[in-house]
Structures are given as C-alpha cells and as structure tokens.
Coordinates of C-alpha atoms and ligand atoms in Angstrom, one line a residue:
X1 CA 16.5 -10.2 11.2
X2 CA 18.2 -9.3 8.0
X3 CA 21.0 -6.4 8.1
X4 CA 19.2 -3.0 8.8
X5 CA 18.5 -1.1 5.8
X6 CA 19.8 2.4 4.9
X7 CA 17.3 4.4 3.0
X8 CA 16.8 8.1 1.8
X9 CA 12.8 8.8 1.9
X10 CA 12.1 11.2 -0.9
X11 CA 8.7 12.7 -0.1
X12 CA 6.2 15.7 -0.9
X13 CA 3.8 14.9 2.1
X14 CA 0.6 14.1 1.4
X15 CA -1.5 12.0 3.8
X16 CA -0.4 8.8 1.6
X17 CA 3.4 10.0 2.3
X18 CA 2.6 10.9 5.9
X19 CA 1.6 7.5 6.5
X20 CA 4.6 6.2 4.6
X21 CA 6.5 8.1 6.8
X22 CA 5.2 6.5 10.0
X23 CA 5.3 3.1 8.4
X24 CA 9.1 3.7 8.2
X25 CA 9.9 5.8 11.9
X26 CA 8.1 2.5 13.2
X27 CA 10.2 -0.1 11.3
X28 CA 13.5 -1.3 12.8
X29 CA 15.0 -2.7 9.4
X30 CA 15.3 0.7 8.5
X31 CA 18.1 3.1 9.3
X32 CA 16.3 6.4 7.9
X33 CA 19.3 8.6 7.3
X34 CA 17.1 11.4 5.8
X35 CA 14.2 12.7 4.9
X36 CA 14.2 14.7 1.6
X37 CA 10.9 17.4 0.9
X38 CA 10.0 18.0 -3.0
X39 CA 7.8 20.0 -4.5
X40 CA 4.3 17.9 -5.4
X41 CA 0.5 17.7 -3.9
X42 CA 1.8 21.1 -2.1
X43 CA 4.3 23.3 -2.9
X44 CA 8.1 23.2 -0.9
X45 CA 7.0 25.0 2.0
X46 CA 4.5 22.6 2.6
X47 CA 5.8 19.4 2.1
X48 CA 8.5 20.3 4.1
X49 CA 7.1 21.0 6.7
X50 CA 4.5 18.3 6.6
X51 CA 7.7 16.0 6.6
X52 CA 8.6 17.6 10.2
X53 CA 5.0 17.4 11.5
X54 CA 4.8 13.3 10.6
X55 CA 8.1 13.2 12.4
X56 CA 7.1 15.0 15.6
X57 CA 3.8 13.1 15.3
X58 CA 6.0 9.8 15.5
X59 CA 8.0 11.0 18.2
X60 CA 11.1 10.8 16.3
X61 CA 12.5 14.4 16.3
X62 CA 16.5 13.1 16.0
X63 CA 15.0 12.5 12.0
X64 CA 17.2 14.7 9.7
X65 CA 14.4 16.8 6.9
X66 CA 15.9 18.3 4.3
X67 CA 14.0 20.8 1.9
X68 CA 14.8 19.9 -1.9
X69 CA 13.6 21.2 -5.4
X70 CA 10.7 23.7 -5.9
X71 CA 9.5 23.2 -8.8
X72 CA 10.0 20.3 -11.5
X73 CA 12.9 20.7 -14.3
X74 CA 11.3 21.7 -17.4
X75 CA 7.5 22.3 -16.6
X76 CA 5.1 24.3 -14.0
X77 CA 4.6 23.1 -11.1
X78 CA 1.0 21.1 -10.4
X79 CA -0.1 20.2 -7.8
X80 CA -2.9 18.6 -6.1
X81 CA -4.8 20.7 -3.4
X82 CA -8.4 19.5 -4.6
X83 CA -7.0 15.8 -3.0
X84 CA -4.7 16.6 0.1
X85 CA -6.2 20.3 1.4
X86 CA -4.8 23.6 1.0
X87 CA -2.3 22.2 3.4
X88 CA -1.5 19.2 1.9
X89 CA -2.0 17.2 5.4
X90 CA -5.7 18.5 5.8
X91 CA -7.7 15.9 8.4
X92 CA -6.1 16.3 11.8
X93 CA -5.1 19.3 13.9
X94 CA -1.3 18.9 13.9
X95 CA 0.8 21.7 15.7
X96 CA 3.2 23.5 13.8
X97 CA 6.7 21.9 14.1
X98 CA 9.5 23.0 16.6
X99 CA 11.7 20.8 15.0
X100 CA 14.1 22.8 12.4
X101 CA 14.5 22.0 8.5
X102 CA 18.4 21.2 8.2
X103 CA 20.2 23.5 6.2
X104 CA 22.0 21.5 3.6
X105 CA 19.7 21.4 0.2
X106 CA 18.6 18.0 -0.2
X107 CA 20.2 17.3 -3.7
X108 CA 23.5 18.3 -1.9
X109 CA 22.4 15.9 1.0
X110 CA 21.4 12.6 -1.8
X111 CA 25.0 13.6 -3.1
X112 CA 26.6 13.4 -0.3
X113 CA 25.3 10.8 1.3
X114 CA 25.8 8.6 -1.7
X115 CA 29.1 9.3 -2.2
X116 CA 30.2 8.9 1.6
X117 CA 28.1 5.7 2.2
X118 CA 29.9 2.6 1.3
X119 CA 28.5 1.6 -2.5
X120 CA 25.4 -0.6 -2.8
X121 CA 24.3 0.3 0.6
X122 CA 21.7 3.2 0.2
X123 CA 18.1 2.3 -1.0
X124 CA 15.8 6.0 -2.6
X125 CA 12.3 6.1 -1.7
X126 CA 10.8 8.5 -3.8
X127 CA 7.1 9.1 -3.1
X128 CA 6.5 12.4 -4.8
X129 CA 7.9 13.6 -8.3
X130 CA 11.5 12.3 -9.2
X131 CA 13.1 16.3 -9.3
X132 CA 15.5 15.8 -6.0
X133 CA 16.7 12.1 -7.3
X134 CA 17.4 13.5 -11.1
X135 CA 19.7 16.4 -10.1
X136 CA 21.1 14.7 -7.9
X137 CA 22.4 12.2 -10.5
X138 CA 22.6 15.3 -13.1
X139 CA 24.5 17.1 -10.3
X140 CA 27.1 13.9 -9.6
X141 CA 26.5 11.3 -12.3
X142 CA 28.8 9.3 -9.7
X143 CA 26.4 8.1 -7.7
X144 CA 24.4 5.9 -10.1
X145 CA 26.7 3.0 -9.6
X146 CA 26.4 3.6 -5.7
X147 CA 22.8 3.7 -5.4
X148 CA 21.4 0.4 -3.9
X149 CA 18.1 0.8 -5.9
X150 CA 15.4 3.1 -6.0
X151 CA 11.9 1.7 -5.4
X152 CA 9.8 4.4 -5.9
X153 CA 5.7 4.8 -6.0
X154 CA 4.8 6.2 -10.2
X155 CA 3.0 5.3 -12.8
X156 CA 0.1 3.0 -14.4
X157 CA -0.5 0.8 -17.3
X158 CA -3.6 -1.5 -17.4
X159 CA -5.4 1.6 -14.4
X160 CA -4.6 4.2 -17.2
X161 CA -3.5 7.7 -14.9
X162 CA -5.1 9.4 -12.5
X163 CA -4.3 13.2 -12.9
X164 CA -4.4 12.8 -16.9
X165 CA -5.9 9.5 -19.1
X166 CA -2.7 9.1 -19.4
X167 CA -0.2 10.3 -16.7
X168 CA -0.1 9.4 -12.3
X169 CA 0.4 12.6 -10.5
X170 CA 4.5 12.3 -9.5
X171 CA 5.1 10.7 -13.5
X172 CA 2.9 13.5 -15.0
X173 CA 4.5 16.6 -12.0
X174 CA 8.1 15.7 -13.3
X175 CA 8.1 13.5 -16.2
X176 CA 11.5 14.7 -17.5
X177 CA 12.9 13.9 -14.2
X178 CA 11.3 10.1 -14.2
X179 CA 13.3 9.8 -17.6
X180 CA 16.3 11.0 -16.2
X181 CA 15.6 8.0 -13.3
X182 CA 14.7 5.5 -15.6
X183 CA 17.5 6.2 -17.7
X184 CA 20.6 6.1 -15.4
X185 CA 20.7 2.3 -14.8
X186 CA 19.8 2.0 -11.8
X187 CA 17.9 -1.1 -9.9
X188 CA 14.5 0.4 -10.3
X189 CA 11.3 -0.9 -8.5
X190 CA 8.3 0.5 -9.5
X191 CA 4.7 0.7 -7.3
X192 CA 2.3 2.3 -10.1
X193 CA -1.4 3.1 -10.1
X194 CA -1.9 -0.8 -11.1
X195 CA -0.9 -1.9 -7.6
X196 CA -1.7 1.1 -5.1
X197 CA -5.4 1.0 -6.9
X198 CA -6.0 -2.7 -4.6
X199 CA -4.9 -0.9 -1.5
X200 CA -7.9 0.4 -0.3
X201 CA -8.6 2.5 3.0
X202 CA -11.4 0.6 3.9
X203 CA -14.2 1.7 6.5
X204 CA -12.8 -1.0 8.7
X205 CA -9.3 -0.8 8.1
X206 CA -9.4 3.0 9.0
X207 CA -11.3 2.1 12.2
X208 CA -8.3 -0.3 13.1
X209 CA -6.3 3.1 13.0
X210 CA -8.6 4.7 15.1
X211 CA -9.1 2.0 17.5
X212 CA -5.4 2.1 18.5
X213 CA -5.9 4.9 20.8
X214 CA -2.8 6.2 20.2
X215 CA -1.9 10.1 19.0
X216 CA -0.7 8.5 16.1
X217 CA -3.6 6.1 15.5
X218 CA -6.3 8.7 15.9
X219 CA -3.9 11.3 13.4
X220 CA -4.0 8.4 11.0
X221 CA -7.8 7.9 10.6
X222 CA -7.8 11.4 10.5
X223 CA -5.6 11.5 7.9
X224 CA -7.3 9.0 5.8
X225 CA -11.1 10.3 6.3
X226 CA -9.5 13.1 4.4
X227 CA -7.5 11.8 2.3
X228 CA -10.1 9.0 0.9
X229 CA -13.2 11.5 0.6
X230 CA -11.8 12.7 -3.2
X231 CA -11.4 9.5 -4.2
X232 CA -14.3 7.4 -3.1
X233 CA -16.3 10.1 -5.4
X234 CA -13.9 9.4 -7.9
X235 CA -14.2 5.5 -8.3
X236 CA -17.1 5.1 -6.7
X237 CA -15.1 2.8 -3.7
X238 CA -14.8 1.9 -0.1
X239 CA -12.1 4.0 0.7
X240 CA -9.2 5.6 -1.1
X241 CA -5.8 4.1 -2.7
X242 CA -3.3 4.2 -0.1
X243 CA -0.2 4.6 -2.7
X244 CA 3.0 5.8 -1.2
X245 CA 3.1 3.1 1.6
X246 CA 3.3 0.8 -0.9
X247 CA 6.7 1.5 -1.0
X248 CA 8.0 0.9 2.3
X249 CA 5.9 -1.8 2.9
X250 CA 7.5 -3.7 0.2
X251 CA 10.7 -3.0 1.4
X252 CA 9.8 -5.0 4.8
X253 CA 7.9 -7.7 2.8
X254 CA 8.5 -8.1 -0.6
X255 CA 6.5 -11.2 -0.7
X256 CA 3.4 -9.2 -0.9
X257 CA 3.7 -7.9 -3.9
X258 CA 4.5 -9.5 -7.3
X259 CA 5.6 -7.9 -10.9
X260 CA 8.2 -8.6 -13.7
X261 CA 11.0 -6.4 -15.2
X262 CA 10.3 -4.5 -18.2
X263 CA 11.3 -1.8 -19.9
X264 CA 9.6 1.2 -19.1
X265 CA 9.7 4.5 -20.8
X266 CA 8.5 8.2 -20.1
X267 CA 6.6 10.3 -22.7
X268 CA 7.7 13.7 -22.3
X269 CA 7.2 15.3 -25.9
X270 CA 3.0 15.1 -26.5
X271 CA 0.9 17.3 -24.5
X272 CA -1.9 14.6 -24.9
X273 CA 0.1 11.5 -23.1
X274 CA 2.8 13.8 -21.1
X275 CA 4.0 11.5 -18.3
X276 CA 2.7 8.3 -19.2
X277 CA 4.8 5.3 -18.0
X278 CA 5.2 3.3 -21.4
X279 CA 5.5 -0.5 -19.8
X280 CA 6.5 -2.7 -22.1
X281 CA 4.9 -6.1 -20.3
X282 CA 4.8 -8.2 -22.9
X283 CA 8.2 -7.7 -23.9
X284 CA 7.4 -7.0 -27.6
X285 CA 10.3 -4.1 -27.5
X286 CA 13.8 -4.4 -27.8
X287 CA 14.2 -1.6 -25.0
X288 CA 16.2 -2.7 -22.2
X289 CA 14.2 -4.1 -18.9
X290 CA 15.0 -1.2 -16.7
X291 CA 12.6 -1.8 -13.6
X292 CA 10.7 -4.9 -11.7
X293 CA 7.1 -3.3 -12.3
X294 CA 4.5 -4.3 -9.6
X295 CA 1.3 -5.5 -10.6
X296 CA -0.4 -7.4 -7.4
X297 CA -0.3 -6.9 -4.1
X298 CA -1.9 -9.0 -0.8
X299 CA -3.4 -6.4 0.6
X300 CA -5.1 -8.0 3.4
X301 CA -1.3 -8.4 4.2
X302 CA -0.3 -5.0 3.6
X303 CA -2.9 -3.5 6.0
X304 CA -1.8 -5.9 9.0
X305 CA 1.7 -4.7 8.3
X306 CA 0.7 -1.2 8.5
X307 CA -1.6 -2.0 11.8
X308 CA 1.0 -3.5 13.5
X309 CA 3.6 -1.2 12.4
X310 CA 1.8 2.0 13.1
X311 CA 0.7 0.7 17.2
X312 CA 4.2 1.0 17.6
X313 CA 4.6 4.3 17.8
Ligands
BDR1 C1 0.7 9.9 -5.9 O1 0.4 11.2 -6.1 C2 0.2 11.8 -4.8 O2 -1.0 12.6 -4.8 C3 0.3 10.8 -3.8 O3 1.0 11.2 -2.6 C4 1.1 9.7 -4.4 O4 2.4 9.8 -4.2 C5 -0.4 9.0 -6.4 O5 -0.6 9.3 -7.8
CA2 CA1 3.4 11.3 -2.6

C-alpha cells in the first residue's frame, strides 16, 4: 500500500460531510491529523459538534476537532437548513457528544500543523466554504509552498449552481475565500457540482447502508433518507448528490474520476453571478491552469468504495 496519507479534513457537517467523515475514520491510507469545523449548512456551533458526533459514531474518539471561522470574510453568513435540518445532521437520533472540541482555533491549528509537518506532506480537505483555509494562508502566507494540495468539493460549470444559477453553496457561502485558495498557487483539485451531480444516493445503494447492520450502517441510511428528500424534489431523481465524499474517495482511488487543469476563477464583484466558478475548459484564456477540474466519475465504483469502507467501522 502506498505511504499513509496526512490530511486536514475541513468540514461544516452536513450529512454529505458526515459521511465523508466516516469514509475517512474507515480508511487506513489516511493519517487524519485533524478535523477542522466552519461555518456553512449550520452555523459554528453546529458543525462543530456534528464533526464530534460522526466521530463518536465511528468509534474514533482519539480524532482531534477543532472549531474554526464563524462566519465567511466579507459577506453574511448563509446557510442551508431547508437541506440538512435545523441541526444540520437531521435523520438519525445521535447522542450529544462527550468528546471535547480542542481548544486551539482551527486557523491556528492549519498553521501550525503546516508549518511543523515536513513540506509537501499535508493534503486540505475542504468540504464546506474555504474561510478556515484562506486565513490560514492570510494568517501565514508561509504555508502555501508546504501544502501538499488541497482537493476540495466547490463549484459547477456545464450543472450551472445549485444555491444560485450561478454559484454551489461552499463557492457562493465564501466566494472571497475560494479566490484567496485559487489564487495562492497551490496544487488544487476541484470536485464541483458537474461531478457530485452522477453520485446519486440511490434507493438501493442506501439499502446497502442499511443492510450492514451496523450503528454506523443504519446512522448512514438515516442520514441519507434525510439528506436526499430536498433534492429528489429538486431534480426530480432517485436519490440525492452525495458531494463531499467525493473528495476522499478520490483521494483512495483517483482512477474514478477524470478531469483536466484549467484555470478557474471566482466572481466575487456582481450580485447576479456571486460565487460562480469561472472554468476555463476549453482553454481559450490566457489565465494560468490553477486546478485539475473533475468532470466524470465511476460511480458504480464510488459506491462500492463507500460500502466497503463504511462496514468497517
Ligand atoms: C455542498 O454544499 C453543502 O450543502 C454540502 O455539504 C456540500 O459540501 C454542495 O453544494
Ligand atoms: Ca459540506
């Protein structure tokens, strides 16, 4: 098996995140040094401690959380009860956490661990608007260079948005904070609305979930009978996108999903296109390629990953 990986999971959990979360805690090529809470489909409070929930759930209580940014840089916060509950992990009765928040911020944490970690070693997961990652690089410009690469779930092109025409939901939360990202030269891989729109929570798939028998099987179809309700009304589909798992999954097997680099850009001036990824796919700009945009993804193969994964714990 290749070297374990090191990563930072940046998250504002969310039944899509919660599920990232598990698809990590059950993955040995990961070495999760942190968990990292933002301010997203629930405010701070929430998120963070929906990340501790997930982690009890898993049975992984040694996981470090840290609680991060309340609201985005410039703008108000949104956020996006009408899709995850008032809780933001609505769907299964999970008990409130005994595990404790640390107490380091989690900009101080990103900082930190960056510049402690030997360079090139530490991969960002950001599932949730980009306000932790961009002051942490505003904080400590440093650890640009140091950063591995950031593969993070944003965005849309040919899908359009999903919160706006225009804008995805962690672009369109924190759009000056995505430019910030896409601007700081970092390796950038990028899971938008184009991609997580073919993962579908299927009637079957979710019964796979359910048919583990397992606390964290049955919390899962939970989970996603929730979670898929809003959008199945939405697009009129079997099931719901399952976006932010996206991520880790590609992390395990990159072969499931394909893309090019392009450049891609943030609109953060007009009200009427705030936070739309600008992907320049057919290269017809002279803007630097800044991230590998996905476009495809097997996701027959992405849903036995997560099966198998998630039986684990
Ligand atoms: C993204 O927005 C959130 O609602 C989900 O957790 C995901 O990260 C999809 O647009
Ligand atoms: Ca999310």
């Amino acid at each position: 098996m290749a070297a374990v990986r090191k990563i930072i999971i940046d998250t504002d959990p969310g039944q899509d995140d919660a599920v990232a979360i598990l698809l990590a805690l059950a993955s040995p090529e990961f070495d999760i040094l942190g968990i990292t809470a933002v301010a997203g489909n629930v405010p701070l409070t929430l998120t963070s401690k929906n990340a501790l929930k997930i982690c009890e759930l898993a049975g992984k209580r040694d996981t470090r959380v840290f609680a991060g940014a309340s609201r985005p840089l410039m703008r108000t916060l949104v956020t996006a009860e009408e899709v995850h509950g008032k809780t933001g992990l609505d769907g299964p009765d999970l008990p409130e956490p005994t595990m404790k928040l640390e107490a380091q911020h989690a900009v101080d944490f990103i900082v930190d661990t960056l510049m402690g970690e030997e360079p090139d070693t530490v991969t960002l997961c950001p599932l949730g608007p980009l306000t932790n990652v961009a002051l942490a690089l505003i904080r400590e410009p440093r650890i640009a260079p140091r950063i591995k690469e950031i593969v993070l779930m944003g965005g849309g092109f040919f899908e359009g948005g999903n919160v706006t025409p225009a804008a995805e939901f962690n672009i369109f939360v924190d759009p000056h904070a995505a430019d910030v990202v896409l601007r700081a030269g970092i390796p950038v891989v990028m899971m938008p609305l184009d991609v997580t729109h073919k993962a579908l929570t299927t009637a079957r798939r979710v019964e796979r979930f359910r048919s583990m028998g397992t606390a964290v099987g049955t919390a899962t179809a939970e989970l996603l009978d929730f979670f898929e309700r809003f959008d199945e009304q939405k697009y009129g589909t079997d099931g719901g996108p399952l976006h932010d798992p996206c991520v880790i999954a590609y992390l395990i097997r990159p072969e499931l999903f394909s893309g090019r680099q392009c450049n891609v850009s943030v609109e953060t001036m007009s009200e009427l296109t705030m936070g739309m990824t600008v992907i320049d796919w057919w290269g017809v700009s002279d803007r630097p390629k800044n991230a590998l945009v996905m476009r495809d993804i097997d996701h027959e193969g992405f849903f036995d990953l997560l099966s198998e994964r998630l039986a684990r714990l």
